[in-house]
PDB file of C-alpha atoms in Angstrom:
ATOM      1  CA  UNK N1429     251.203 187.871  -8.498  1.00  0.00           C
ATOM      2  CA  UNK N1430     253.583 188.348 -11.521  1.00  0.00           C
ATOM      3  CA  UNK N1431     257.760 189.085 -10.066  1.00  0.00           C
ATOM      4  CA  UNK N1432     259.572 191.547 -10.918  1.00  0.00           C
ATOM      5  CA  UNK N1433     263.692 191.848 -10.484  1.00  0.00           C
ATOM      6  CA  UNK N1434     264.923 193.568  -7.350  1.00  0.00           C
ATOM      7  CA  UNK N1435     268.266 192.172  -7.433  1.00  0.00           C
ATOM      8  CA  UNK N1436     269.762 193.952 -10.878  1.00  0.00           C
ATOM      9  CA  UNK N1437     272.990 191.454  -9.753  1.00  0.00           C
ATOM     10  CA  UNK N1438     271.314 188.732 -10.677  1.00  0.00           C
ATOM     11  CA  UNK N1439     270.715 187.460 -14.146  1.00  0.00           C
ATOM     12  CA  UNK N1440     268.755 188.636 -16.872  1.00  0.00           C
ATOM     13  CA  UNK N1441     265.184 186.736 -17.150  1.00  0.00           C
ATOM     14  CA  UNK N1442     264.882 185.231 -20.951  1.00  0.00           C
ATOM     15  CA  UNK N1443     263.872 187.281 -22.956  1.00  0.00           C
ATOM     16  CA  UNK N1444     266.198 190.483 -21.792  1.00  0.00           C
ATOM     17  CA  UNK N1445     269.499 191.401 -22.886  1.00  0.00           C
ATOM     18  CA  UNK N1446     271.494 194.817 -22.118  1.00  0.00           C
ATOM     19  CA  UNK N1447     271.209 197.858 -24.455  1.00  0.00           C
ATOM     20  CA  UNK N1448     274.428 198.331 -25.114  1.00  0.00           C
ATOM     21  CA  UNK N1449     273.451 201.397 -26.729  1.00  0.00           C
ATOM     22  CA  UNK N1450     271.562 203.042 -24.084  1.00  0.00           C
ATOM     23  CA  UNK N1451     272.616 206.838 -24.578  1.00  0.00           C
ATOM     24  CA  UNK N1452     271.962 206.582 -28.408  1.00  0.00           C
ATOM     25  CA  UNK N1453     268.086 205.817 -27.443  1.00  0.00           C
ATOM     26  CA  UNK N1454     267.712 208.100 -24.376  1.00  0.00           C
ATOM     27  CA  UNK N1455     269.589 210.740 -27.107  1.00  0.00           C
ATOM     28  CA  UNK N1456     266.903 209.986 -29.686  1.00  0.00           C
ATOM     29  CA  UNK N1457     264.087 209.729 -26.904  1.00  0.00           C
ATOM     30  CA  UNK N1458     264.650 212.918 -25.129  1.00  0.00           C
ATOM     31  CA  UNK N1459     264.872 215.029 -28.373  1.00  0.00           C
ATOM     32  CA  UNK N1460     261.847 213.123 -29.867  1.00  0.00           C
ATOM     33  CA  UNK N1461     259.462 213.532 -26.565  1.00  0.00           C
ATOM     34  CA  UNK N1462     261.416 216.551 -24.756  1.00  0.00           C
ATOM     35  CA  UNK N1463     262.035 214.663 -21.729  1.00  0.00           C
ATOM     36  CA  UNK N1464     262.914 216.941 -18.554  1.00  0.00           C
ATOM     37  CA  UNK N1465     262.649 214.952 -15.386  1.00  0.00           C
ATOM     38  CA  UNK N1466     261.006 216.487 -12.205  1.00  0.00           C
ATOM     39  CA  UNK N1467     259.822 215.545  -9.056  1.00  0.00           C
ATOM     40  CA  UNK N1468     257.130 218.195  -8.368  1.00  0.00           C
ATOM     41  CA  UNK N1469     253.542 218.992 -10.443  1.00  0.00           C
ATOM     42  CA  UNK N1470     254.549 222.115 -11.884  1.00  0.00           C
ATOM     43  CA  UNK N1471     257.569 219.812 -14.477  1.00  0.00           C
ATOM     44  CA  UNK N1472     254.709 217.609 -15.248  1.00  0.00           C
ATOM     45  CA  UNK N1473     254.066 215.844 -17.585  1.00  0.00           C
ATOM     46  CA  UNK N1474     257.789 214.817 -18.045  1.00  0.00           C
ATOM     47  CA  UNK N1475     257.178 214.613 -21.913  1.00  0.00           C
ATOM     48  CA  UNK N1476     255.625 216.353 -24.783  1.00  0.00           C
ATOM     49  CA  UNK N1477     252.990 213.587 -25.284  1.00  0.00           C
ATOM     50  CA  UNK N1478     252.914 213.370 -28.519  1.00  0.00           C
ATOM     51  CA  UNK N1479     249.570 212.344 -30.957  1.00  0.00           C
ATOM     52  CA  UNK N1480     248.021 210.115 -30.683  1.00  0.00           C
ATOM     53  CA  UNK N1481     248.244 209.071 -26.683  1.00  0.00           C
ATOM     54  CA  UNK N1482     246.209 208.540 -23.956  1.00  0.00           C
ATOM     55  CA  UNK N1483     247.640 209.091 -20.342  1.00  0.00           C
ATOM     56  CA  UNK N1484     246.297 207.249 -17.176  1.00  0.00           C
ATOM     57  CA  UNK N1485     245.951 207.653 -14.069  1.00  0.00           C
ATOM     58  CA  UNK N1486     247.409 205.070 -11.907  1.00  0.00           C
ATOM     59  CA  UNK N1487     246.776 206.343  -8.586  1.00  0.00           C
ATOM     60  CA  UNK N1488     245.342 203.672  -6.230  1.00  0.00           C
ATOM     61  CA  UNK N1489     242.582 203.775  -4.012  1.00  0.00           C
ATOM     62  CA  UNK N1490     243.484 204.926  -0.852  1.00  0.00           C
ATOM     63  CA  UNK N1491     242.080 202.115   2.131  1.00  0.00           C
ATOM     64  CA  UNK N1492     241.723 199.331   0.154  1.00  0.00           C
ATOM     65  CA  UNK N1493     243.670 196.374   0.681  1.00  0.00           C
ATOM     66  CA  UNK N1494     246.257 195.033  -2.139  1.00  0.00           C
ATOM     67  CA  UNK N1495     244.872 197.922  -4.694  1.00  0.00           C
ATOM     68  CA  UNK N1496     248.043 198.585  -5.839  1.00  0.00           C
ATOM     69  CA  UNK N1497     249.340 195.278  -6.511  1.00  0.00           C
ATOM     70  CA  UNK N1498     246.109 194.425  -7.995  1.00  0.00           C
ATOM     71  CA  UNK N1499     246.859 197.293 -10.731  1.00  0.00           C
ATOM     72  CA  UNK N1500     250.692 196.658 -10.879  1.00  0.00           C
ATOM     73  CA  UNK N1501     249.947 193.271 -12.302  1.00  0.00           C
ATOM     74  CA  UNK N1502     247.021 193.460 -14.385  1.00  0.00           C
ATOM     75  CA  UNK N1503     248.742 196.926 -16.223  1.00  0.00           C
ATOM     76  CA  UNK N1504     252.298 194.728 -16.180  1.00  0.00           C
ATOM     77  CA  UNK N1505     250.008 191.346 -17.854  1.00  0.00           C
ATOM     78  CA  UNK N1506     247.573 194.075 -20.067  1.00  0.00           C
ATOM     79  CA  UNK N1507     250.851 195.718 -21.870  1.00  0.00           C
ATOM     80  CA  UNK N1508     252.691 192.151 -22.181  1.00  0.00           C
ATOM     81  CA  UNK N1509     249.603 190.624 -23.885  1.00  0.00           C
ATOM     82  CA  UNK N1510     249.018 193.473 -26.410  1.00  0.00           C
ATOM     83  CA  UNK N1511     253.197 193.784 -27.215  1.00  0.00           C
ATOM     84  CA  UNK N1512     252.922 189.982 -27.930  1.00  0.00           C
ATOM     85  CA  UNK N1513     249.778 190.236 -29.540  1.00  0.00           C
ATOM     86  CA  UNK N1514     250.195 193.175 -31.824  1.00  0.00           C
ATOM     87  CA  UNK N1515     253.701 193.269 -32.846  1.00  0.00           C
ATOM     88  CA  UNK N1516     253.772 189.088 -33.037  1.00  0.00           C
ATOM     89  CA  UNK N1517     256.090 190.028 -36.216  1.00  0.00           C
ATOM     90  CA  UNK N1518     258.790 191.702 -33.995  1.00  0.00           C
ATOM     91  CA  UNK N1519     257.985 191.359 -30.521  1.00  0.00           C
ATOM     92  CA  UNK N1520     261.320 193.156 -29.609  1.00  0.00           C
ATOM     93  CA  UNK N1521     261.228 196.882 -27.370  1.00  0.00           C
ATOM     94  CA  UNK N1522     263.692 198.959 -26.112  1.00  0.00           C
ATOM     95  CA  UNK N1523     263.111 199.489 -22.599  1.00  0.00           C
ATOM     96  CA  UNK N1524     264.596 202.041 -20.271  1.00  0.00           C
ATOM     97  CA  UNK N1525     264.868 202.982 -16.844  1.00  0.00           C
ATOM     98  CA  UNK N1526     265.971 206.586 -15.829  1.00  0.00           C
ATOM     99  CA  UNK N1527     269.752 206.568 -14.605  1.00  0.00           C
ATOM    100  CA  UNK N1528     269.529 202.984 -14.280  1.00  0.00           C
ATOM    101  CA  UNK N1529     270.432 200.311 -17.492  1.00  0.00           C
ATOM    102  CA  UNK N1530     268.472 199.958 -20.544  1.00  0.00           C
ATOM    103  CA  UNK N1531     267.554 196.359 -21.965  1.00  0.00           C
ATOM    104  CA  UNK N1532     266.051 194.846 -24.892  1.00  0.00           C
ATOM    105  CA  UNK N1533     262.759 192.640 -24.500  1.00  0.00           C
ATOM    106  CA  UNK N1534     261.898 190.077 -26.526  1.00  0.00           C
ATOM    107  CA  UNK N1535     258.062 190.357 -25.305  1.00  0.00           C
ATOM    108  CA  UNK N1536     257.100 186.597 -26.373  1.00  0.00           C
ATOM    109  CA  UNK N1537     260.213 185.223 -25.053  1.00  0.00           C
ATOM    110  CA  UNK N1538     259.248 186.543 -21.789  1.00  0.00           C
ATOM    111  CA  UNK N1539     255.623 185.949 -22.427  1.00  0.00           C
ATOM    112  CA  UNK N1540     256.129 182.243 -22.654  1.00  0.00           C
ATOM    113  CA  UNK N1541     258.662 181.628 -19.953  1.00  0.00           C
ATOM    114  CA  UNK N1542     256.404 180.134 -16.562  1.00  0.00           C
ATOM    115  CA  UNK N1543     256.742 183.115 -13.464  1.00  0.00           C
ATOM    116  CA  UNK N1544     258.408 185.425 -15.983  1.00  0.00           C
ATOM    117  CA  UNK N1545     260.173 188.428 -13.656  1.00  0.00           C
ATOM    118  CA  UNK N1546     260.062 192.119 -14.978  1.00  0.00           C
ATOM    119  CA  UNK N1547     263.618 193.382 -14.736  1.00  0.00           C
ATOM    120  CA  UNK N1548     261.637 196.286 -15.382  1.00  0.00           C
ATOM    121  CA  UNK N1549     257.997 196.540 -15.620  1.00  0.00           C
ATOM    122  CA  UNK N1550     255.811 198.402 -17.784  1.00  0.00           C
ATOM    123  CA  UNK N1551     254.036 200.420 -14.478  1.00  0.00           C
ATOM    124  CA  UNK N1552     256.344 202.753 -13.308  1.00  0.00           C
ATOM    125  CA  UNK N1553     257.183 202.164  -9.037  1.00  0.00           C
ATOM    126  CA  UNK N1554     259.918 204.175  -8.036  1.00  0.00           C
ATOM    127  CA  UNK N1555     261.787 205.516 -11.810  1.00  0.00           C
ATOM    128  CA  UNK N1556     260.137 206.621 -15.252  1.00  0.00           C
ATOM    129  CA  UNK N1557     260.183 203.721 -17.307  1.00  0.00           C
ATOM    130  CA  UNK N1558     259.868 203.495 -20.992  1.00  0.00           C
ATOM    131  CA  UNK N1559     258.778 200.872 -23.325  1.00  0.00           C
ATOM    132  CA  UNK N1560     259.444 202.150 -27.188  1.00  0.00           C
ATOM    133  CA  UNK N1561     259.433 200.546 -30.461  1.00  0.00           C
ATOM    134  CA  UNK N1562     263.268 201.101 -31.647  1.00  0.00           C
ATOM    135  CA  UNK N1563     261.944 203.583 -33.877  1.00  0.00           C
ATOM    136  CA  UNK N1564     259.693 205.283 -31.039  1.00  0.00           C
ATOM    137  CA  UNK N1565     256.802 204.853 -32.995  1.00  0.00           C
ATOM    138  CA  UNK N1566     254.814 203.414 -30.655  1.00  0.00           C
ATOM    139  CA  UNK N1567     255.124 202.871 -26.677  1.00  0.00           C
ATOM    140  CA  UNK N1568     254.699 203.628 -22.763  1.00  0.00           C
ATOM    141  CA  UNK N1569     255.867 205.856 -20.574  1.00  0.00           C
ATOM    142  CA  UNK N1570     255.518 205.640 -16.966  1.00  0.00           C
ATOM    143  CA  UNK N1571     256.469 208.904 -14.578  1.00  0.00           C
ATOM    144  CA  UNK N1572     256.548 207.573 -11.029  1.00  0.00           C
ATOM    145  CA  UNK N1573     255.430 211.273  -9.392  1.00  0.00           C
ATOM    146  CA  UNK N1574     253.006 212.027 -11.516  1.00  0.00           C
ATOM    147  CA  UNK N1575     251.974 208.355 -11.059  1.00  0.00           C
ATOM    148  CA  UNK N1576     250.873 207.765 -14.776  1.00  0.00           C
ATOM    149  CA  UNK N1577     251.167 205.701 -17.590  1.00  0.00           C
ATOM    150  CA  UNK N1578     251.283 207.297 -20.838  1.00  0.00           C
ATOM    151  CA  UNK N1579     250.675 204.955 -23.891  1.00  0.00           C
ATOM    152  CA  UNK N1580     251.152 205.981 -27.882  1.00  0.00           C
ATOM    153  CA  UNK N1581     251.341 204.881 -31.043  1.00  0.00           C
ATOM    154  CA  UNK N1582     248.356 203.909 -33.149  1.00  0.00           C
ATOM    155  CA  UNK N1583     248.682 200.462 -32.321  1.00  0.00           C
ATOM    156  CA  UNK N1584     249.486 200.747 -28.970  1.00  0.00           C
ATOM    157  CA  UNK N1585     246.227 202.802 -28.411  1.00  0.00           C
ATOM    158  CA  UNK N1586     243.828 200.444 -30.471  1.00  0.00           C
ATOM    159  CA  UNK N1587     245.082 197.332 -27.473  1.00  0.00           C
ATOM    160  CA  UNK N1588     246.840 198.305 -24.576  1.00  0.00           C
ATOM    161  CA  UNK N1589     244.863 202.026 -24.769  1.00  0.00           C
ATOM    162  CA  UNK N1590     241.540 200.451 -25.846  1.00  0.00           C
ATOM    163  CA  UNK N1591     241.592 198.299 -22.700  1.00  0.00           C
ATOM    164  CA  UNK N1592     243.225 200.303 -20.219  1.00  0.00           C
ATOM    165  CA  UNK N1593     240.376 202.827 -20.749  1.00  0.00           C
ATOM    166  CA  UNK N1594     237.745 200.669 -19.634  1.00  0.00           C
ATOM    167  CA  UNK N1595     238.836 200.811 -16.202  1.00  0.00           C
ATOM    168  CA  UNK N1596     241.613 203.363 -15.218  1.00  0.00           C
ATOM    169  CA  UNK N1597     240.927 206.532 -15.460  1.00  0.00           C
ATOM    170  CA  UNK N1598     242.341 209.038 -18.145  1.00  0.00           C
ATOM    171  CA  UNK N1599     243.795 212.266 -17.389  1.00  0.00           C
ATOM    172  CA  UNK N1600     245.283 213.672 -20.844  1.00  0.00           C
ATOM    173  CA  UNK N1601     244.742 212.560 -24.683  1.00  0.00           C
ATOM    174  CA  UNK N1602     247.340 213.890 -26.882  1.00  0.00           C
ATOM    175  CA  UNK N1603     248.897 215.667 -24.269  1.00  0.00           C
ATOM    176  CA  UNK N1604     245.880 217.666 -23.231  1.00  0.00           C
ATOM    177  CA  UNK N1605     242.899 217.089 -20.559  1.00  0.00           C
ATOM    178  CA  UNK N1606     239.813 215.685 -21.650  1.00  0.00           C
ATOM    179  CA  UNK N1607     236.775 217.708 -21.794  1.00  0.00           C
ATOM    180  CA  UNK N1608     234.616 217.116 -19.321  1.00  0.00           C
ATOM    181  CA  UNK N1609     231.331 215.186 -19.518  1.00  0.00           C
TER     182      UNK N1609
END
């Protein structure tokens, strides 16, 4: 099973540094996506999803042993492999955790270090976490309540989206529900 950080008093796994401009991006992120965190179903989603994006549903089966570790990691290992694979020119994102502090990853530094830890990870368990592109372009955006993960950005949605899809199950695209089959 991949680690993640618990102990933020410990030191930063390679591959993270601190944003030492934290507000600037939360700034730029919550007048880009809307943000307005809430708790209950009727503030949800916690964003204007923009287009494109597909949103998943990360709830767990209920009963069955180590389901949602099982997803924790393979989401955590899915998004790692497709930031390292498709941005292999600048493997760098902006990552931040609500009212908590925001880092820089270098995705293949962390990629290639043995029993990497998440300081935070891409599947959101306990805070909305946020994995952009320092331009927003592209990224993830996980809302704990809700318990999604919403992924955007065209190249974002042709890896990480492309193979989420085939086994979680997808409650919005572009912000809206699917039609029904």
């Amino acid at each position: 099973m991949m680690k993640y950080t618990l102990d933020f008093g410990s030191p930063l796994p390679p591959g993270w540094t601190a944003l030492e401009d934290q507000r600037r991006y939360w700034d730029r992120f919550t007048g880009r996506f809307g943000f307005r965190p809430g708790i209950t179903e009727s503030t949800w989603p916690a964003i204007a999803e923009p287009t494109p994006s597909i949103t998943f549903d990360l709830t767990a089966p209920a009963g069955v042993a180590g389901s949602w570790a099982s997803r924790f990691d393979a989401v955590n290992a899915e998004a790692l492999r497709c930031f390292v694979g498709e941005f292999a020119d600048d493997p760098t994102f902006v990552v931040l955790d609500w009212q908590h502090p925001g880092y820089r990853l270098d995705a293949a530094v962390h990629a290639a270090t043995p029993d990497a830890e998440w300081r935070i990870p891409v599947y959101p368990n306990g805070d909305y976490y946020i994995f952009l592109r320092d331009d927003l372009s592209e990224g993830t955006f996980g809302h704990p309540w809700e318990q999604t993960l919403c992924v955007f950005g065209e190249r974002l949605l042709g890896t990480l989206g492309r193979t989420l899809a085939t086994w979680l199950p997808i409650k919005r695209i572009d912000g809206r529900r699917p039609p029904l089959a």
